[in-house]
Short mmCIF file of C-alpha atoms in Angstrom, two decimals:
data_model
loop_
_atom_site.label_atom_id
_atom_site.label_comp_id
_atom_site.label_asym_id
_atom_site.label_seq_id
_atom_site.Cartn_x
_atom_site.Cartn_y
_atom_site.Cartn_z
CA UNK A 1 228.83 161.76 104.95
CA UNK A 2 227.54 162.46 108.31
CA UNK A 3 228.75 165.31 109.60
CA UNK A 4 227.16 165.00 113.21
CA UNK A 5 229.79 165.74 115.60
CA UNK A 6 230.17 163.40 118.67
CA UNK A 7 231.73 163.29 121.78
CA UNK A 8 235.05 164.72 121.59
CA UNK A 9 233.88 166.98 118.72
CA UNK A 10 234.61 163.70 116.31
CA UNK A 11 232.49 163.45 113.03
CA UNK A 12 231.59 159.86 112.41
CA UNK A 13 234.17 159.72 109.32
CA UNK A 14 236.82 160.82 111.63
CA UNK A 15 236.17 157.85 114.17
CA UNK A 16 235.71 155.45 110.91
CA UNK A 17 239.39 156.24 110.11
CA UNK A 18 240.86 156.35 113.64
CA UNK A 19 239.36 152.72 114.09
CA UNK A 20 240.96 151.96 110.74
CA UNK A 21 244.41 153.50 111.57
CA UNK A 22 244.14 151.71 114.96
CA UNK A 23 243.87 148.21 113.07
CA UNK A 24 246.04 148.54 110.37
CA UNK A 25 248.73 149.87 112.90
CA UNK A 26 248.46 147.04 114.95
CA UNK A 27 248.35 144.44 112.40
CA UNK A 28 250.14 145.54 108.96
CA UNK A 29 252.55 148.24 110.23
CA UNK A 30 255.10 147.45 107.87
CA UNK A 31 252.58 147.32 104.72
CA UNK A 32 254.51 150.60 103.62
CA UNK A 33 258.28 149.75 103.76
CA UNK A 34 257.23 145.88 102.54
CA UNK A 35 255.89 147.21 99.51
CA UNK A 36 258.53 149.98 98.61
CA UNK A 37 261.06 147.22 99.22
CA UNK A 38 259.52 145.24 96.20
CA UNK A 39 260.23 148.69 94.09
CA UNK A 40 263.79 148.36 95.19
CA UNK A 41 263.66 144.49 94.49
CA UNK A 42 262.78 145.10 90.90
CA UNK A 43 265.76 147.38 90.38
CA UNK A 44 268.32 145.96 92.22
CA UNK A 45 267.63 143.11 89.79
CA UNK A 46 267.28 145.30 86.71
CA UNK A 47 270.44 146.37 87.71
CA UNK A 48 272.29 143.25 88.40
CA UNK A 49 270.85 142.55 84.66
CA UNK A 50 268.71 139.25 86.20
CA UNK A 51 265.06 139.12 85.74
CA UNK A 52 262.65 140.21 88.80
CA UNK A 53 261.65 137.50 91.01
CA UNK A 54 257.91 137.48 91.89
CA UNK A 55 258.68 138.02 96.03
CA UNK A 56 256.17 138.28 98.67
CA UNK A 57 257.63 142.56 98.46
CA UNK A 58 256.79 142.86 95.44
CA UNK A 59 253.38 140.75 95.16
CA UNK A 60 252.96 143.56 97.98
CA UNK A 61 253.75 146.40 95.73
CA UNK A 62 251.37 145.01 93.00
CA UNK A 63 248.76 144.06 95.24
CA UNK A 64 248.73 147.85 96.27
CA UNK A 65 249.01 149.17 93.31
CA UNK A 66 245.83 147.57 91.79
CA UNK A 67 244.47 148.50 94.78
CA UNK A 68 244.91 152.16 94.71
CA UNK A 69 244.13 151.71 90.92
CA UNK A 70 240.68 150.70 92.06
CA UNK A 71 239.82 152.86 94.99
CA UNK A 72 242.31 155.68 95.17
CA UNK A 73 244.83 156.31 98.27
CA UNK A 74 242.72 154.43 100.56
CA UNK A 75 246.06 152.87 102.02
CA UNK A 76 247.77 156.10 102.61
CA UNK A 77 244.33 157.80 104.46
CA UNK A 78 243.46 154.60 106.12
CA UNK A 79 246.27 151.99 106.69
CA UNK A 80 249.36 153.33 106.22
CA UNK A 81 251.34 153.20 109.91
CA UNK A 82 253.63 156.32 108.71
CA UNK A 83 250.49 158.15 107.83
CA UNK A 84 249.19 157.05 111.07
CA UNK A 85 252.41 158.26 113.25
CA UNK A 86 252.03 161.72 111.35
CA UNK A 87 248.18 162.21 112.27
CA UNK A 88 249.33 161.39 115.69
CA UNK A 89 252.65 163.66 115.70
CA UNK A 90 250.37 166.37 114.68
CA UNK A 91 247.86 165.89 116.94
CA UNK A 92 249.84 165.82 120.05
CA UNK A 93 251.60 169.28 118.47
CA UNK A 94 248.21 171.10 118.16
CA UNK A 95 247.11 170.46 121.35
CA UNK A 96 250.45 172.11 122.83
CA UNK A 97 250.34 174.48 120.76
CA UNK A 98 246.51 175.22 121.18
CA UNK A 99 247.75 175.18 125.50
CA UNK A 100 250.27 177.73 124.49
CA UNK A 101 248.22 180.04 122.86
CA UNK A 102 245.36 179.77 125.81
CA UNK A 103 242.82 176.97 124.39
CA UNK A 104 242.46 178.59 121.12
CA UNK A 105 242.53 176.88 117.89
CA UNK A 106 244.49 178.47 115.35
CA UNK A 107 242.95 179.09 111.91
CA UNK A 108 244.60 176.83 109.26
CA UNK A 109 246.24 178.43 106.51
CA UNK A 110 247.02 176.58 103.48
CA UNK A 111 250.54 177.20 101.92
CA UNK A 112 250.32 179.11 98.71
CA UNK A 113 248.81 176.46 95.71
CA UNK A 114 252.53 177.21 93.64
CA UNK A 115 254.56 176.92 95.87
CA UNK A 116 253.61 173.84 97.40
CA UNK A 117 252.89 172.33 94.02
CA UNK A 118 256.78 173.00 93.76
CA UNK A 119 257.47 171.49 97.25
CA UNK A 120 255.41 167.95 95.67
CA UNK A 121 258.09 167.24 93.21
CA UNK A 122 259.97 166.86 96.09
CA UNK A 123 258.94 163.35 96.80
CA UNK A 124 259.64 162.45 92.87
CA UNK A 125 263.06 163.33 93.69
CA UNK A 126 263.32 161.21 96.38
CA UNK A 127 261.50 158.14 94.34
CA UNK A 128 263.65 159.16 91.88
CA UNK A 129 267.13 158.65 93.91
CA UNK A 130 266.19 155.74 95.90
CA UNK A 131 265.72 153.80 92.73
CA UNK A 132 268.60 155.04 90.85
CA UNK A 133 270.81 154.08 93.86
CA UNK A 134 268.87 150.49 94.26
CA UNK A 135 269.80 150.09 90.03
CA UNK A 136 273.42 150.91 90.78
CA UNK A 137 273.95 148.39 93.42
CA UNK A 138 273.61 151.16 96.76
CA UNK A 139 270.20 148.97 98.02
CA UNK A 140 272.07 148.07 101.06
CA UNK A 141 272.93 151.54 101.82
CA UNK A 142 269.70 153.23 101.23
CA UNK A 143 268.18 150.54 103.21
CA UNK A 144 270.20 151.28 106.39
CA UNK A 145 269.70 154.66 105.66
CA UNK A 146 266.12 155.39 104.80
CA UNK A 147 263.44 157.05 107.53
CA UNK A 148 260.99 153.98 106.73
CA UNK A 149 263.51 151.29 108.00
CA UNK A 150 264.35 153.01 111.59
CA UNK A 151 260.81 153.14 111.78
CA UNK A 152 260.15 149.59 111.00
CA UNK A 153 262.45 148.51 113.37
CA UNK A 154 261.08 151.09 116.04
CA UNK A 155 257.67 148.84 115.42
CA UNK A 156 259.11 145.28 115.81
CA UNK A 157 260.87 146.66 119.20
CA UNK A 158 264.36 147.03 117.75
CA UNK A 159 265.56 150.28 118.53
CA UNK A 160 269.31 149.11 119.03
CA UNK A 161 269.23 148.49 114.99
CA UNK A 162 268.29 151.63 113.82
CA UNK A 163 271.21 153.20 112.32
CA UNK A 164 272.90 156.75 113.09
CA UNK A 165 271.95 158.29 109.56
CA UNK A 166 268.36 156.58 109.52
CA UNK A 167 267.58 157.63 113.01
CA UNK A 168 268.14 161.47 112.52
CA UNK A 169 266.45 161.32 109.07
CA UNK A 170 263.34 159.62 110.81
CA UNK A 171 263.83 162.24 113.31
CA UNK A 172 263.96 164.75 111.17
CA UNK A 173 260.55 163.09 109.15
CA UNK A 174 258.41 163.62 112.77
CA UNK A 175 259.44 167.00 113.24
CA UNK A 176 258.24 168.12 110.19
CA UNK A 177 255.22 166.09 111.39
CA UNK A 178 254.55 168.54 114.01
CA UNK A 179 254.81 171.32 111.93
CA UNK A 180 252.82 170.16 108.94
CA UNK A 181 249.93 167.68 108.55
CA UNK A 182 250.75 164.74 106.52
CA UNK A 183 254.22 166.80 105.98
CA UNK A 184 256.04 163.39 104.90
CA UNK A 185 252.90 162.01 102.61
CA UNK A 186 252.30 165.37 100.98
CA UNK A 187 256.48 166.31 100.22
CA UNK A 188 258.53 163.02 100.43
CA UNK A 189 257.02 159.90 100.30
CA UNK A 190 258.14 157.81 97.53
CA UNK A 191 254.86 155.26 98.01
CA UNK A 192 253.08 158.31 97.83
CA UNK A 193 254.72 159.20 94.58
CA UNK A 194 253.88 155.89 93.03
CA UNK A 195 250.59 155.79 93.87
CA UNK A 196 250.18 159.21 93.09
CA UNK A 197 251.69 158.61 89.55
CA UNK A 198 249.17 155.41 88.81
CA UNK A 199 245.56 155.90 86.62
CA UNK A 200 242.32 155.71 89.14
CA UNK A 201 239.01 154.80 88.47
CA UNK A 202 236.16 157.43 88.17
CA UNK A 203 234.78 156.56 91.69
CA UNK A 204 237.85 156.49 93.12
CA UNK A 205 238.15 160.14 93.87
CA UNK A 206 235.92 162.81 95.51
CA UNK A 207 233.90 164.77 93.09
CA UNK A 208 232.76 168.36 93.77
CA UNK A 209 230.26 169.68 92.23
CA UNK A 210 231.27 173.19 90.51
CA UNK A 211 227.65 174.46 89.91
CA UNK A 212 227.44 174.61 93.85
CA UNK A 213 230.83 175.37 95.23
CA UNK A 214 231.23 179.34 96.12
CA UNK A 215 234.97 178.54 96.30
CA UNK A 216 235.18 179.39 99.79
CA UNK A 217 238.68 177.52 100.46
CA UNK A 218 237.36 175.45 103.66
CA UNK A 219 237.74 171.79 102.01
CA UNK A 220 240.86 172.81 100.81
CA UNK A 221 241.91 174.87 104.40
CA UNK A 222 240.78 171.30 106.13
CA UNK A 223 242.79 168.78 103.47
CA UNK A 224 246.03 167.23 105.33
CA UNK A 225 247.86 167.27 101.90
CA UNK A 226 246.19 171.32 100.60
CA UNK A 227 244.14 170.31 97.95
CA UNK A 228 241.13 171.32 96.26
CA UNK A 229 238.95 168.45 95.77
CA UNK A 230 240.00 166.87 92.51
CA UNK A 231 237.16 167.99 89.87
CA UNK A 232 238.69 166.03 86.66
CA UNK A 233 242.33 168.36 87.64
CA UNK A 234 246.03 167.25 88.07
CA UNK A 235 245.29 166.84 91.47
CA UNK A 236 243.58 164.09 91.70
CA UNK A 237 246.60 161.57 92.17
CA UNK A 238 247.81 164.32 95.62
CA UNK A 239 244.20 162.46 96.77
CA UNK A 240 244.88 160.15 100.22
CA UNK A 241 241.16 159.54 100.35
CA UNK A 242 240.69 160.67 104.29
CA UNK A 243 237.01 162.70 103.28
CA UNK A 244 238.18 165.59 104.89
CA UNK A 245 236.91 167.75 102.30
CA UNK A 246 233.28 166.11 102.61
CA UNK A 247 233.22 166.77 106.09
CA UNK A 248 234.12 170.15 106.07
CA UNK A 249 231.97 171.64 102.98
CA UNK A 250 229.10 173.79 103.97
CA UNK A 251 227.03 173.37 100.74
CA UNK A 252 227.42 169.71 100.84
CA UNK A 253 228.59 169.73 96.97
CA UNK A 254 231.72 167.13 97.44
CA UNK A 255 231.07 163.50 97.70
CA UNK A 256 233.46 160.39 97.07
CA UNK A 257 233.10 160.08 93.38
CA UNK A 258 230.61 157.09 92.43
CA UNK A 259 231.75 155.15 95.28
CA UNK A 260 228.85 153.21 97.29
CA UNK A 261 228.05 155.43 100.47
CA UNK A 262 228.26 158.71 98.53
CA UNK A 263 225.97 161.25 97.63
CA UNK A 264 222.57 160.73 98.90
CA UNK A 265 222.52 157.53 100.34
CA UNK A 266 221.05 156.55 103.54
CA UNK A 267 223.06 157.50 106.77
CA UNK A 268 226.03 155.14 107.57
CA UNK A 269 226.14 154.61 103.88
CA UNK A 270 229.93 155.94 104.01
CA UNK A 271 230.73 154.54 107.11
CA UNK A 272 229.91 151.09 105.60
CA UNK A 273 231.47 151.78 102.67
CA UNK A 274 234.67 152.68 104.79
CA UNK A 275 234.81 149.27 106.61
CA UNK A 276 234.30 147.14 103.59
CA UNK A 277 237.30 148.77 101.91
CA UNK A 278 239.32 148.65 104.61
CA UNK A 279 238.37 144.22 105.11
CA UNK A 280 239.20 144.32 101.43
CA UNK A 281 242.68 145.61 101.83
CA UNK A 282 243.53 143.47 105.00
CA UNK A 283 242.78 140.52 102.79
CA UNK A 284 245.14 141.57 100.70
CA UNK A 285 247.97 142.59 102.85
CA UNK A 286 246.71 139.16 104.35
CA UNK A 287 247.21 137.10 101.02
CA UNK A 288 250.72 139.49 100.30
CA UNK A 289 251.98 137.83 104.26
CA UNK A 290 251.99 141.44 105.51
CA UNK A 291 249.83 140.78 108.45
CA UNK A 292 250.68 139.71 112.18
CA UNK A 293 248.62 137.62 114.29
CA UNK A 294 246.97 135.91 111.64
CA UNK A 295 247.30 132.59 110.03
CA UNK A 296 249.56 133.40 107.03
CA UNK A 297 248.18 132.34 103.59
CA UNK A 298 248.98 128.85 102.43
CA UNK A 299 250.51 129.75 99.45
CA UNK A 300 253.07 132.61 101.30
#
């Protein structure tokens, strides 16, 4: 990856994904909730004792998983609008934070590797509970409850539906925002445990090269969810794909797996690489009827 800073002190991965973010926000913003709703579909029905109907949610769900399945966590670095609205929480909190402590940066310290490993299961739990409820008939409840549906209705401009419970939670979800990047992705997502959960193809992971790395802790100290770079560990499923570990690595010894763009290939190799997954998943979310302002697919 490039690593030339620009104006702004942006690398040209970080742009790549802001430009990404920016689209996806604008026209999938409910890609997330859509396709968690076709988890709760499936076991509603399950528990009604009826057979799952193939819906647009849950064509989503599929769709994504096969997705992630072939590239990784793409969707949760690069599309996902909750993602986005914690990179942007954050964002806004550093900088007052960096104005309250005179302009300077403070230096990132990762949690310690246990007990956030701990803090992980939490969004298993959550998974966990929000299907077990869905299977016992309680869909209706969690739905009018959950942080993801205040914030879908936030996007379609329908704050006066957002209920009591599901506003504070949501509320709640942004705070920890400011205090910790990708706080909801990393401890309670439960997309993010699915995903997390499903088999990935070699390239679809960054690879670090062990015969290199002097362990110094800076792809790690700049990861939004406090990994090391997966190297064939457990981790590699905690992954959301944002290259943030590329960038940061002073020897260089961490590229994105076998994926085209990696490595040593010419400059903007990346970059491209970037921008023809991200085409690849609109057309999906475009085929699944998740995006806005476009013709929808004949057969949705």
């Amino acid at each position: 990856m490039d690593k030339k800073k620009l104006p702004g002190g942006l690398t040209r991965g970080r742009v790549a994904r802001l430009c990404s973010q920016a689209a996806f926000l604008l026209l999938a913003p409910q890609a997330f909730s859509g396709a968690f709703s076709g988890a709760k579909s499936v076991l509603v029905s399950i528990g009604a004792g009826k057979a799952a109907e193939m819906t647009s949610f849950v064509a989503l769900l599929l769709g994504l998983c096969a997705y992630t399945f072939m590239f990784g966590r793409f969707f949760c670095g690069y599309a996902c609008a909750f993602g986005t609205l914690g990179d942007a929480v954050f964002l806004v909190a550093e900088s007052v934070r960096k104005k309250i402590a005179g302009g300077k940066a403070r230096a990132r310290k990762p949690l310690d590797e246990k007990l956030e490993g701990r803090l992980r299961l939490v969004k298993y739990a959550v998974l966990l509970a929000v299907l077990l409820a869905c299977a016992l008939g309680a869909s209706a409840a969690i739905s009018g409850a959950s942080p993801w549906t205040a914030f879908g209705r936030l996007c379609n401009l329908q704050p006066d539906q957002i209920g009591v419970v599901g506003g504070a939670l949501l509320l709640a979800v942004v705070v920890g925002m400011a205090l910790r990047e990708r706080f909801f992705c990393e401890f309670a997502c439960p997309m993010g445990a699915i995903f997390s959960l499903l088999p990935q193809l070699p390239w679809a992971s960054p690879a670090r090269d062990m015969s290199v790395c002097n362990g110094c802790g800076k792809c790690r100290r700049g990861c939004p969810v406090g990994i090391w770079p997966p190297a064939g560990d457990a981790q590699v499923g905690e992954c959301i794909r944002c290259g943030r570990c590329e960038e940061g690595c002073p020897l260089s010894c961490i590229s994105s797996g076998k994926l085209p763009g990696a490595g040593e290939k010419p400059k903007g190799a990346r970059d491209l690489a970037v921008a023809v997954m991200a085409i690849i998943l609109l057309a999906l979310l475009w085929a699944c009827g998740a995006v806005h302002f476009l013709p929808e697919a004949p057969w949705v």
